[in-house]
Amino acid sequence: MPSGSVGHAWGERILGSALWRAGAALLAGALPALAFPAPGLWWLAYAALVPLLLLIRSAGTGRRAALDGWLGGTGYMLAVHHWLMPSLHVFIVVLAALLGLLWAPWGLLVSRLLRGRPSGAGFVAAVIVVPSGWLMIEAVRSWEGLGGPWGLLGASQWQVTPALRLASVGGVWLVSLLVVAVNTVLALLLTAPAARAVGVGTLVVGAVAVGAVGVWAPQPERSGTARIAVVQPGVVEGPGSVQRRFARSEELTRSLAGRELDLVVWGESSVGVDLVRRPDVTARIAALARLVGADVLVNVDARQTDATGRTGIFKSAVLVGPDGLTGDRYDKMRLVPFGEYIPARSALGWATSMGKAAGEDRLRGAGPVTMTPPGAHGLHIGPLVCFESAFPDMSRRLTRDGAQLLIAQSSTSSFQNGWAPGQHASLGALRAAENGRPMVHATLTGISAVYGPQGQRVGAPLGTDASAAAVYGVPLAHGTTLYVRLGDWPLYGALGVLAAFCAVEGLRAVRRPGDGPVGAAGAPTPPLAAAGPAALDSTPAAEAEGTPTESAPQ
């Protein structure tokens, strides 16, 4: 028997085993995580989904395709969030499996559009509909209650200039669409030889479109420079760590005297007391502001009372000037599930006994805030706290409210040796490019980084091994990107595509059997929209191609 036939038979044997196939789906789903920092293999994103697409395509039934999609999604969520394991332990597996269910309908979609040998029209339809389905998954899981938009596939392209230009037009959503579309084209090129000319043409059209965006899309124009200092005290652990971290931040800030600064930024949780109730601590920060000639933006993680009279633990960006508190304060609005609050604590409160889940829920802020440091020559800043920098809509809102500089105060000290610090810092590039505004990502323990209005890196980042203060000449800009003007239009476009697809499938479902719908292989096939398990379990992919097969184990 030829070696190729042996390999094919062995592959069929592996995929025919439910256990081996499940493992393959988990691994295939996890593969795109290598495109994110720390591995940073950004180019892999454009082919990393191909194994999962081909695996789902080979599913003998709709039920198997949905299962492959679920397992692939579970593998993806585990891979991009694996650094949460020390905090959530086995609970992260449960969360990944629940969120992975969002990929089950996508598995059905992929199976419907990629099976057989699509015609030219079927090829184009797949390249449009499959990425739209993926984008709906990203939109749903981006809800704060489901964990937020960490690990959006488009975010892996944070250092690719053409991708950042796309982000200025349609946000990270448009970049995700492009990445999944390229993967879909590659999968079809491997399985539909007759339509390869269409596939190559699709890639060429896509490349021309991306190039046109780079030339045509409006970009904000430079409007000066702000001198921003970032203070990163580094890892401080053990008894009295809060006080010792504060003292180290003071020391580093004093070293900035005479540097002609516009603003000094400390990281998340850099102050562990309520500055209103501790005027002595406020006085120490005010003395630093007088010494360096610039206001200091600190971050308070303590029990406080907000403007509405609520008392509890807030995480707050607080501006302190030479004369003390300026009155500018922003309370974090979007909290980290389990890290800062327990969803449905009455039912899930047991999670606190399994890891580092929040013992007490923090309170949410009432709304976004823009600040104007008195000594910064009219500079308007828009503060965000921690993983709020992952939400595109928050930085867009601040930009529309007049922010000229976006600032994210963060702390990833609990995940110092994992991928989280690099992934978190990379989000600043996307937010800067989307809004045409520079972004400062200031942390307690690294990675701290600064990005210009087109997402380009400014200066050298402060790594996780650094305890230092750095000054950056941050380029400012004025004008508006299309993303700021139009918002999340790729999401609405994808929703419209899926609605049209479902409408077509619905029409096919009500046609007479004799006039039955024509499948991708050119033979009548039951529509995906047909009700009942029988419709989903019919027409194995191999039969559509004219070869006998056995049903895959369920």
Coordinates of N, CA and C in Angstrom, one line a residue, residues 274 276 304-312 314 316 327-331 363-367 369:
D274 N -7.7 55.4 51.5 CA -8.6 56.4 51.0 C -7.9 57.8 51.2
V276 N -9.0 60.7 50.9 CA -9.8 61.7 51.6 C -9.6 61.6 53.1
Q304 N -13.8 53.3 50.2 CA -14.0 54.7 50.0 C -15.5 55.0 49.9
T305 N -15.8 56.3 49.9 CA -17.2 56.7 49.6 C -17.2 57.6 48.4
D306 N -18.2 57.2 47.4 CA -18.2 57.9 46.2 C -19.1 59.2 46.3
A307 N -19.3 59.8 45.2 CA -20.1 61.1 45.2 C -21.5 60.9 45.5
T308 N -22.0 59.6 45.3 CA -23.4 59.4 45.6 C -23.6 58.9 47.0
G309 N -22.6 58.8 47.8 CA -22.7 58.3 49.2 C -22.5 56.8 49.4
R310 N -22.2 56.1 48.3 CA -22.0 54.6 48.5 C -20.6 54.4 49.1
T311 N -20.6 53.5 50.0 CA -19.3 53.2 50.7 C -19.0 51.7 50.5
G312 N -17.8 51.5 50.0 CA -17.3 50.1 49.7 C -15.9 50.2 49.1
F314 N -13.6 50.6 46.2 CA -13.5 51.0 44.8 C -12.1 51.0 44.3
S316 N -9.9 53.3 42.0 CA -10.2 54.6 41.5 C -8.9 55.3 41.0
G327 N -9.9 66.9 42.9 CA -11.3 66.6 42.8 C -11.6 65.7 41.6
D328 N -10.6 65.4 40.7 CA -10.8 64.5 39.6 C -10.6 63.0 40.1
R329 N -11.7 62.2 39.9 CA -11.6 60.8 40.3 C -12.5 60.0 39.4
Y330 N -11.9 58.9 39.0 CA -12.7 57.9 38.1 C -12.7 56.6 38.9
D331 N -13.9 56.0 39.1 CA -14.1 54.7 39.7 C -14.2 53.7 38.6
L363 N -17.2 47.8 44.3 CA -18.3 48.6 43.8 C -17.9 49.2 42.4
R364 N -18.9 49.4 41.6 CA -18.6 49.9 40.2 C -18.8 51.4 40.2
G365 N -18.0 52.0 39.3 CA -18.2 53.5 39.1 C -19.4 53.8 38.3
A366 N -19.8 55.0 38.4 CA -21.1 55.5 37.8 C -21.0 55.8 36.3
G367 N -19.8 56.2 35.8 CA -19.6 56.5 34.4 C -18.2 57.0 34.1
V369 N -15.0 59.3 33.0 CA -14.5 60.6 33.4 C -13.3 61.0 32.6

